[in-house]
Structure formats: structure tokens, C-alpha cells
Amino acid sequence: MSDKGRAFINIENVVASATLKQQIDLNAIVRVFPGVEYRPEQFPGLVYRLKKPKTATLIFSSGKMVCTGAKSERQARKAVLKVIDELKRDGIVILGKPDITIQNIVASAGLGGYIDLEKATYGLKKTMYEPEQFPGLIYRMDEPKVVILLFASGKLVCTGAKREIQVGIAVNKLQQILESKSLIFYEGTEKPLLPPLPAKELEKEQLKVEQARAKLAKEKPEEKDEAED
């Protein structure tokens, strides 16, 4: 199915980091798993690939790991745990459980309409648009804190999210802003609809935002007092 005139959000890549809090013998992994990629003279990390889920995990001697290629937060965590299980099963000593953190989520999206990028440069805050160098407009959103590339076709690329729900919130919010400022135009009588946001995840995210704002509000008076001292 063509993406033209269709609203969608697809998670393309989830980057997760993990820490094992111990040193790892990368040469021992090479001996047990000859299929891994390890060229220490070029790069200090070892590349461990999984077919399912299809991911690549960098493993460093410090015990740090970086997993790329997952299509969801769940899949990224599953991949890290699977790599560790396979290493342990074949004799690599790993003592504790990893601390796994989602570092970045890259998503593609489409709003099903045409965006006036020239007007959007002035209608949106924190933008960069140099069409002679790159056809997309770069927009930095404060809440959620993401960077979105906008194209005249209505296609988007969203990066910087830490949770999948943030991607959905950001794309929906952008669509509302574009519509309110008459920066997007749809063909046909019906506006293409983005996938609905899961209510429970949305509620959790809103609670986290409120808690973060309350914490920031508490810290600000303290910073002011310190400055006066």
C-alpha cells in the first residue's frame, strides 16, 4: 500500500544501552563465537548479531553494551537479555543482571497531507530550513524533547524519543500545530487519521511529565537562593 494520503507511524530503530558492571573478556567471546566481528585495531567493541530479533549489539571490555536495530523497546530489551543468555550458556562468566536504558528511538511517520515548509519556518519555533542543502525542515520540539524532520510530502522522521509513546505524542502534537497554523493541506474530504495513542501509556507519560515539572519547580527556587548567597 502506498503511503500517499495515509497517516502512519513506524518505529524504525531503537537504540538501547546496557551496563553489566564487570569487565568482559572479548577474546574469550571470539573463541567461543567465531561468527562475531572483532577488530580491536579498528574499533574497541565486539559486534554480536542476532537473527531474531534482528539486532546488532556492541560489547565492550568495560561491560558496556549498545544494541541497535530493534523495532520496539520490548524487542531491544529482549535482544540484550538474549545476547547475555547466549554468552552465559557457552561459558562466558557474567555475574549480575544488566541495567538497560533506551537511549534513542527513530521513527518514520506520515501525516497524509502536504506541508508548506516555507511558512512552517516562521510558524514554528526552533526550526532550521536550508532547502539548497537539504530538502527537509528540522524542528526541535521541547515537550516531548525530540527532533523532527519535516518534508513537503507530509513525511516525517522523529528522533530523540526515549519511549515509543513519546513518538506518538510528538507526531500528534505536530499535526495539531500545523493544522492550527494552516501549514498542512489534505487532499480529499476526509483527513487521514494517525493511529490512536494507547490510553494507559499516555496517562503514564503525562504523569511522568507532571512529576518532572514539579521537581523542576522545586529546584528552581533553590537555585535562586544559591545565586543570591
PDB file of C-alpha atoms in Angstrom:
ATOM      1  CA  MET A   1       0.000   0.000   0.000  1.00  0.00           C
ATOM      2  CA  SER A   2       1.290   3.457  -0.936  1.00  0.00           C
ATOM      3  CA  ASP A   3       1.990   5.936   1.869  1.00  0.00           C
ATOM      4  CA  LYS A   4       0.489   8.776  -0.194  1.00  0.00           C
ATOM      5  CA  GLY A   5      -2.523  10.226   1.591  1.00  0.00           C
ATOM      6  CA  ARG A   6      -2.065   7.833   4.521  1.00  0.00           C
ATOM      7  CA  ALA A   7      -1.273   8.741   8.130  1.00  0.00           C
ATOM      8  CA  PHE A   8       1.104   6.348   9.889  1.00  0.00           C
ATOM      9  CA  ILE A   9       3.860   5.988  12.486  1.00  0.00           C
ATOM     10  CA  ASN A  10       6.539   3.291  12.207  1.00  0.00           C
ATOM     11  CA  ILE A  11       9.324   2.619  14.691  1.00  0.00           C
ATOM     12  CA  GLU A  12      12.464   2.116  12.592  1.00  0.00           C
ATOM     13  CA  ASN A  13      15.223   1.691  15.176  1.00  0.00           C
ATOM     14  CA  VAL A  14      15.521   1.527  18.953  1.00  0.00           C
ATOM     15  CA  VAL A  15      18.953   2.075  20.484  1.00  0.00           C
ATOM     16  CA  ALA A  16      19.452   0.653  23.969  1.00  0.00           C
ATOM     17  CA  SER A  17      22.487   0.712  26.223  1.00  0.00           C
ATOM     18  CA  ALA A  18      23.247  -1.786  28.961  1.00  0.00           C
ATOM     19  CA  THR A  19      25.803  -1.971  31.746  1.00  0.00           C
ATOM     20  CA  LEU A  20      26.999  -5.225  33.304  1.00  0.00           C
ATOM     21  CA  LYS A  21      29.226  -3.598  35.971  1.00  0.00           C
ATOM     22  CA  GLN A  22      32.077  -6.014  35.282  1.00  0.00           C
ATOM     23  CA  GLN A  23      34.946  -6.490  32.837  1.00  0.00           C
ATOM     24  CA  ILE A  24      34.306  -8.762  29.846  1.00  0.00           C
ATOM     25  CA  ASP A  25      36.988 -10.814  28.067  1.00  0.00           C
ATOM     26  CA  LEU A  26      36.194 -10.093  24.420  1.00  0.00           C
ATOM     27  CA  ASN A  27      38.831 -12.528  23.160  1.00  0.00           C
ATOM     28  CA  ALA A  28      37.091 -15.318  25.097  1.00  0.00           C
ATOM     29  CA  ILE A  29      33.838 -14.455  23.274  1.00  0.00           C
ATOM     30  CA  VAL A  30      35.652 -14.634  19.916  1.00  0.00           C
ATOM     31  CA  ARG A  31      36.989 -18.100  20.776  1.00  0.00           C
ATOM     32  CA  VAL A  32      33.514 -19.382  21.682  1.00  0.00           C
ATOM     33  CA  PHE A  33      31.605 -17.492  18.973  1.00  0.00           C
ATOM     34  CA  PRO A  34      33.777 -17.323  15.841  1.00  0.00           C
ATOM     35  CA  GLY A  35      30.957 -15.593  13.926  1.00  0.00           C
ATOM     36  CA  VAL A  36      31.227 -12.341  15.893  1.00  0.00           C
ATOM     37  CA  GLU A  37      33.036  -9.294  14.487  1.00  0.00           C
ATOM     38  CA  TYR A  38      36.019  -8.043  16.498  1.00  0.00           C
ATOM     39  CA  ARG A  39      38.795  -5.896  15.061  1.00  0.00           C
ATOM     40  CA  PRO A  40      40.322  -4.104  18.061  1.00  0.00           C
ATOM     41  CA  GLU A  41      42.826  -2.246  15.864  1.00  0.00           C
ATOM     42  CA  GLN A  42      39.866  -0.503  14.156  1.00  0.00           C
ATOM     43  CA  PHE A  43      37.202  -0.366  16.868  1.00  0.00           C
ATOM     44  CA  PRO A  44      37.294  -1.345  20.576  1.00  0.00           C
ATOM     45  CA  GLY A  45      33.882  -3.037  20.587  1.00  0.00           C
ATOM     46  CA  LEU A  46      32.829  -6.514  19.547  1.00  0.00           C
ATOM     47  CA  VAL A  47      29.746  -6.849  17.309  1.00  0.00           C
ATOM     48  CA  TYR A  48      27.339  -9.635  18.265  1.00  0.00           C
ATOM     49  CA  ARG A  49      24.472 -10.131  15.795  1.00  0.00           C
ATOM     50  CA  LEU A  50      21.161 -11.856  16.426  1.00  0.00           C
ATOM     51  CA  LYS A  51      18.845 -13.128  13.695  1.00  0.00           C
ATOM     52  CA  LYS A  52      15.788 -12.972  15.937  1.00  0.00           C
ATOM     53  CA  PRO A  53      15.182 -10.246  16.925  1.00  0.00           C
ATOM     54  CA  LYS A  54      17.349  -8.891  14.097  1.00  0.00           C
ATOM     55  CA  THR A  55      19.767  -6.686  16.015  1.00  0.00           C
ATOM     56  CA  ALA A  56      23.453  -5.880  16.408  1.00  0.00           C
ATOM     57  CA  THR A  57      24.909  -5.480  19.885  1.00  0.00           C
ATOM     58  CA  LEU A  58      28.236  -3.820  20.569  1.00  0.00           C
ATOM     59  CA  ILE A  59      30.007  -5.328  23.567  1.00  0.00           C
ATOM     60  CA  PHE A  60      32.925  -3.513  25.215  1.00  0.00           C
ATOM     61  CA  SER A  61      35.506  -4.913  27.615  1.00  0.00           C
ATOM     62  CA  SER A  62      34.233  -2.465  30.260  1.00  0.00           C
ATOM     63  CA  GLY A  63      30.966  -4.413  30.371  1.00  0.00           C
ATOM     64  CA  LYS A  64      29.018  -1.773  28.474  1.00  0.00           C
ATOM     65  CA  MET A  65      26.750  -2.793  25.604  1.00  0.00           C
ATOM     66  CA  VAL A  66      24.837  -0.919  22.886  1.00  0.00           C
ATOM     67  CA  CYS A  67      22.038  -2.639  20.979  1.00  0.00           C
ATOM     68  CA  THR A  68      20.720  -1.270  17.667  1.00  0.00           C
ATOM     69  CA  GLY A  69      18.193  -2.447  15.093  1.00  0.00           C
ATOM     70  CA  ALA A  70      15.261  -3.316  17.353  1.00  0.00           C
ATOM     71  CA  LYS A  71      11.773  -2.223  16.281  1.00  0.00           C
ATOM     72  CA  SER A  72      10.388  -1.692  19.780  1.00  0.00           C
ATOM     73  CA  GLU A  73      11.517  -1.024  23.356  1.00  0.00           C
ATOM     74  CA  ARG A  74      10.476  -4.562  24.311  1.00  0.00           C
ATOM     75  CA  GLN A  75      12.441  -6.048  21.420  1.00  0.00           C
ATOM     76  CA  ALA A  76      15.569  -4.060  22.359  1.00  0.00           C
ATOM     77  CA  ARG A  77      15.475  -5.305  25.944  1.00  0.00           C
ATOM     78  CA  LYS A  78      14.757  -8.849  24.766  1.00  0.00           C
ATOM     79  CA  ALA A  79      17.780  -8.715  22.429  1.00  0.00           C
ATOM     80  CA  VAL A  80      20.171  -7.570  25.166  1.00  0.00           C
ATOM     81  CA  LEU A  81      18.966 -10.306  27.532  1.00  0.00           C
ATOM     82  CA  LYS A  82      19.205 -12.917  24.771  1.00  0.00           C
ATOM     83  CA  VAL A  83      22.815 -11.968  24.000  1.00  0.00           C
ATOM     84  CA  ILE A  84      23.701 -12.247  27.680  1.00  0.00           C
ATOM     85  CA  ASP A  85      21.929 -15.612  27.990  1.00  0.00           C
ATOM     86  CA  GLU A  86      23.802 -16.989  24.966  1.00  0.00           C
ATOM     87  CA  LEU A  87      27.135 -15.797  26.355  1.00  0.00           C
ATOM     88  CA  LYS A  88      26.450 -17.342  29.767  1.00  0.00           C
ATOM     89  CA  ARG A  89      25.232 -20.593  28.232  1.00  0.00           C
ATOM     90  CA  ASP A  90      28.545 -21.032  26.447  1.00  0.00           C
ATOM     91  CA  GLY A  91      30.764 -20.348  29.430  1.00  0.00           C
ATOM     92  CA  ILE A  92      31.293 -16.583  29.448  1.00  0.00           C
ATOM     93  CA  VAL A  93      31.160 -15.518  33.091  1.00  0.00           C
ATOM     94  CA  ILE A  94      28.523 -12.821  33.678  1.00  0.00           C
ATOM     95  CA  LEU A  95      27.640 -12.221  37.291  1.00  0.00           C
ATOM     96  CA  GLY A  96      24.804  -9.727  37.570  1.00  0.00           C
ATOM     97  CA  LYS A  97      21.771  -8.533  35.663  1.00  0.00           C
ATOM     98  CA  PRO A  98      22.200  -5.690  33.165  1.00  0.00           C
ATOM     99  CA  ASP A  99      20.898  -2.154  33.667  1.00  0.00           C
ATOM    100  CA  ILE A 100      19.135  -1.486  30.357  1.00  0.00           C
ATOM    101  CA  THR A 101      18.282   2.046  29.201  1.00  0.00           C
ATOM    102  CA  ILE A 102      16.569   3.149  25.988  1.00  0.00           C
ATOM    103  CA  GLN A 103      18.777   5.894  24.540  1.00  0.00           C
ATOM    104  CA  ASN A 104      17.041   6.823  21.304  1.00  0.00           C
ATOM    105  CA  ILE A 105      14.047   5.857  19.196  1.00  0.00           C
ATOM    106  CA  VAL A 106      13.985   6.682  15.497  1.00  0.00           C
ATOM    107  CA  ALA A 107      10.596   6.620  13.791  1.00  0.00           C
ATOM    108  CA  SER A 108       9.203   7.436  10.376  1.00  0.00           C
ATOM    109  CA  ALA A 109       5.752   8.929  10.047  1.00  0.00           C
ATOM    110  CA  GLY A 110       3.371  10.446   7.550  1.00  0.00           C
ATOM    111  CA  LEU A 111       0.538  12.901   8.053  1.00  0.00           C
ATOM    112  CA  GLY A 112      -1.159  12.213   4.713  1.00  0.00           C
ATOM    113  CA  GLY A 113      -1.034  15.853   3.628  1.00  0.00           C
ATOM    114  CA  TYR A 114       1.286  18.451   2.129  1.00  0.00           C
ATOM    115  CA  ILE A 115       3.298  20.722   4.427  1.00  0.00           C
ATOM    116  CA  ASP A 116       4.199  24.297   3.471  1.00  0.00           C
ATOM    117  CA  LEU A 117       7.806  24.254   4.670  1.00  0.00           C
ATOM    118  CA  GLU A 118       8.481  27.898   3.778  1.00  0.00           C
ATOM    119  CA  LYS A 119       5.646  29.114   6.016  1.00  0.00           C
ATOM    120  CA  ALA A 120       6.468  26.500   8.661  1.00  0.00           C
ATOM    121  CA  THR A 121       9.895  28.108   9.070  1.00  0.00           C
ATOM    122  CA  TYR A 122       8.145  31.164  10.533  1.00  0.00           C
ATOM    123  CA  GLY A 123       5.110  29.420  12.003  1.00  0.00           C
ATOM    124  CA  LEU A 124       7.100  27.006  14.167  1.00  0.00           C
ATOM    125  CA  LYS A 125       9.700  27.832  16.797  1.00  0.00           C
ATOM    126  CA  LYS A 126      13.200  26.334  16.825  1.00  0.00           C
ATOM    127  CA  THR A 127      13.432  25.392  13.163  1.00  0.00           C
ATOM    128  CA  MET A 128      16.194  25.167  10.586  1.00  0.00           C
ATOM    129  CA  TYR A 129      15.451  25.079   6.889  1.00  0.00           C
ATOM    130  CA  GLU A 130      18.071  25.342   4.144  1.00  0.00           C
ATOM    131  CA  PRO A 131      16.437  23.773   1.054  1.00  0.00           C
ATOM    132  CA  GLU A 132      19.518  24.261  -1.122  1.00  0.00           C
ATOM    133  CA  GLN A 133      21.414  21.907   1.211  1.00  0.00           C
ATOM    134  CA  PHE A 134      18.686  19.552   2.497  1.00  0.00           C
ATOM    135  CA  PRO A 135      15.015  19.215   1.447  1.00  0.00           C
ATOM    136  CA  GLY A 136      13.685  18.772   4.983  1.00  0.00           C
ATOM    137  CA  LEU A 137      12.912  21.264   7.730  1.00  0.00           C
ATOM    138  CA  ILE A 138      14.442  20.493  11.136  1.00  0.00           C
ATOM    139  CA  TYR A 139      12.103  21.186  14.044  1.00  0.00           C
ATOM    140  CA  ARG A 140      13.118  20.859  17.703  1.00  0.00           C
ATOM    141  CA  MET A 141      10.177  20.143  19.970  1.00  0.00           C
ATOM    142  CA  ASP A 142      10.530  20.905  23.685  1.00  0.00           C
ATOM    143  CA  GLU A 143       7.860  18.557  25.049  1.00  0.00           C
ATOM    144  CA  PRO A 144       8.426  15.736  24.387  1.00  0.00           C
ATOM    145  CA  LYS A 145      12.056  16.570  23.694  1.00  0.00           C
ATOM    146  CA  VAL A 146      12.535  15.273  20.143  1.00  0.00           C
ATOM    147  CA  VAL A 147      13.845  16.433  16.781  1.00  0.00           C
ATOM    148  CA  ILE A 148      11.516  16.045  13.804  1.00  0.00           C
ATOM    149  CA  LEU A 149      12.459  16.293  10.142  1.00  0.00           C
ATOM    150  CA  LEU A 150       9.512  17.557   8.095  1.00  0.00           C
ATOM    151  CA  PHE A 151       9.220  17.085   4.340  1.00  0.00           C
ATOM    152  CA  ALA A 152       6.814  18.826   1.978  1.00  0.00           C
ATOM    153  CA  SER A 153       5.210  15.451   1.163  1.00  0.00           C
ATOM    154  CA  GLY A 154       3.948  15.185   4.742  1.00  0.00           C
ATOM    155  CA  LYS A 155       6.531  12.549   5.645  1.00  0.00           C
ATOM    156  CA  LEU A 156       8.413  12.908   8.941  1.00  0.00           C
ATOM    157  CA  VAL A 157      11.410  11.421  10.729  1.00  0.00           C
ATOM    158  CA  CYS A 158      11.357  11.671  14.533  1.00  0.00           C
ATOM    159  CA  THR A 159      14.479  11.109  16.640  1.00  0.00           C
ATOM    160  CA  GLY A 160      15.419  11.579  20.278  1.00  0.00           C
ATOM    161  CA  ALA A 161      12.453   9.915  21.970  1.00  0.00           C
ATOM    162  CA  LYS A 162      13.176   7.643  24.926  1.00  0.00           C
ATOM    163  CA  ARG A 163       9.815   5.874  24.865  1.00  0.00           C
ATOM    164  CA  GLU A 164       7.555   4.825  21.998  1.00  0.00           C
ATOM    165  CA  ILE A 165       4.608   6.760  23.429  1.00  0.00           C
ATOM    166  CA  GLN A 166       6.668   9.964  23.107  1.00  0.00           C
ATOM    167  CA  VAL A 167       6.864   9.434  19.341  1.00  0.00           C
ATOM    168  CA  GLY A 168       3.066   9.191  19.115  1.00  0.00           C
ATOM    169  CA  ILE A 169       2.581  12.254  21.314  1.00  0.00           C
ATOM    170  CA  ALA A 170       5.116  14.287  19.309  1.00  0.00           C
ATOM    171  CA  VAL A 171       3.650  13.414  15.885  1.00  0.00           C
ATOM    172  CA  ASN A 172       0.068  14.074  17.032  1.00  0.00           C
ATOM    173  CA  LYS A 173       1.121  17.350  18.636  1.00  0.00           C
ATOM    174  CA  LEU A 174       2.950  18.446  15.483  1.00  0.00           C
ATOM    175  CA  GLN A 175      -0.085  17.653  13.342  1.00  0.00           C
ATOM    176  CA  GLN A 176      -2.288  19.784  15.616  1.00  0.00           C
ATOM    177  CA  ILE A 177       0.185  22.691  15.460  1.00  0.00           C
ATOM    178  CA  LEU A 178       0.435  22.507  11.659  1.00  0.00           C
ATOM    179  CA  GLU A 179      -3.353  22.445  11.326  1.00  0.00           C
ATOM    180  CA  SER A 180      -3.870  25.336  13.750  1.00  0.00           C
ATOM    181  CA  LYS A 181      -1.458  27.480  11.725  1.00  0.00           C
ATOM    182  CA  SER A 182      -2.776  26.323   8.318  1.00  0.00           C
ATOM    183  CA  LEU A 183       0.603  24.819   7.397  1.00  0.00           C
ATOM    184  CA  ILE A 184      -0.714  21.449   6.206  1.00  0.00           C
ATOM    185  CA  PHE A 185      -3.197  20.707   3.427  1.00  0.00           C
ATOM    186  CA  TYR A 186      -5.079  17.453   2.811  1.00  0.00           C
ATOM    187  CA  GLU A 187      -6.435  16.081  -0.431  1.00  0.00           C
ATOM    188  CA  GLY A 188      -9.962  14.743  -0.366  1.00  0.00           C
ATOM    189  CA  THR A 189     -12.761  15.386   2.083  1.00  0.00           C
ATOM    190  CA  GLU A 190     -11.547  13.189   4.952  1.00  0.00           C
ATOM    191  CA  LYS A 191      -8.393  13.855   6.954  1.00  0.00           C
ATOM    192  CA  PRO A 192      -6.148  10.766   7.313  1.00  0.00           C
ATOM    193  CA  LEU A 193      -6.116   9.656  10.952  1.00  0.00           C
ATOM    194  CA  LEU A 194      -2.970   8.743  12.882  1.00  0.00           C
ATOM    195  CA  PRO A 195      -3.010   5.529  14.952  1.00  0.00           C
ATOM    196  CA  PRO A 196      -4.746   6.118  18.319  1.00  0.00           C
ATOM    197  CA  LEU A 197      -2.466   6.558  21.331  1.00  0.00           C
ATOM    198  CA  PRO A 198      -2.757   3.810  23.981  1.00  0.00           C
ATOM    199  CA  ALA A 199      -4.639   5.393  26.884  1.00  0.00           C
ATOM    200  CA  LYS A 200      -2.684   3.691  29.688  1.00  0.00           C
ATOM    201  CA  GLU A 201       0.719   4.607  28.207  1.00  0.00           C
ATOM    202  CA  LEU A 202      -0.466   8.155  27.555  1.00  0.00           C
ATOM    203  CA  GLU A 203      -1.618   8.510  31.152  1.00  0.00           C
ATOM    204  CA  LYS A 204       1.730   7.190  32.457  1.00  0.00           C
ATOM    205  CA  GLU A 205       3.670   9.588  30.239  1.00  0.00           C
ATOM    206  CA  GLN A 206       1.571  12.587  31.309  1.00  0.00           C
ATOM    207  CA  LEU A 207       2.157  11.652  34.961  1.00  0.00           C
ATOM    208  CA  LYS A 208       5.924  11.478  34.364  1.00  0.00           C
ATOM    209  CA  VAL A 209       5.867  14.903  32.690  1.00  0.00           C
ATOM    210  CA  GLU A 210       3.921  16.405  35.613  1.00  0.00           C
ATOM    211  CA  GLN A 211       6.356  14.872  38.128  1.00  0.00           C
ATOM    212  CA  ALA A 212       9.337  16.212  36.170  1.00  0.00           C
ATOM    213  CA  ARG A 213       7.791  19.706  36.075  1.00  0.00           C
ATOM    214  CA  ALA A 214       7.073  19.607  39.818  1.00  0.00           C
ATOM    215  CA  LYS A 215      10.674  18.561  40.514  1.00  0.00           C
ATOM    216  CA  LEU A 216      11.998  21.355  38.299  1.00  0.00           C
ATOM    217  CA  ALA A 217       9.768  23.905  40.020  1.00  0.00           C
ATOM    218  CA  LYS A 218      11.123  22.758  43.399  1.00  0.00           C
ATOM    219  CA  GLU A 219      14.747  23.027  42.272  1.00  0.00           C
ATOM    220  CA  LYS A 220      14.426  26.492  40.721  1.00  0.00           C
ATOM    221  CA  PRO A 221      13.820  28.409  43.996  1.00  0.00           C
ATOM    222  CA  GLU A 222      16.840  26.621  45.494  1.00  0.00           C
ATOM    223  CA  GLU A 223      18.992  27.728  42.563  1.00  0.00           C
ATOM    224  CA  LYS A 224      17.749  31.288  43.050  1.00  0.00           C
ATOM    225  CA  ASP A 225      18.644  31.238  46.770  1.00  0.00           C
ATOM    226  CA  GLU A 226      22.131  29.959  45.995  1.00  0.00           C
ATOM    227  CA  ALA A 227      22.647  32.709  43.419  1.00  0.00           C
ATOM    228  CA  GLU A 228      21.601  35.362  45.988  1.00  0.00           C
ATOM    229  CA  ASP A 229      24.053  33.952  48.587  1.00  0.00           C
TER     230      ASP A 229
END
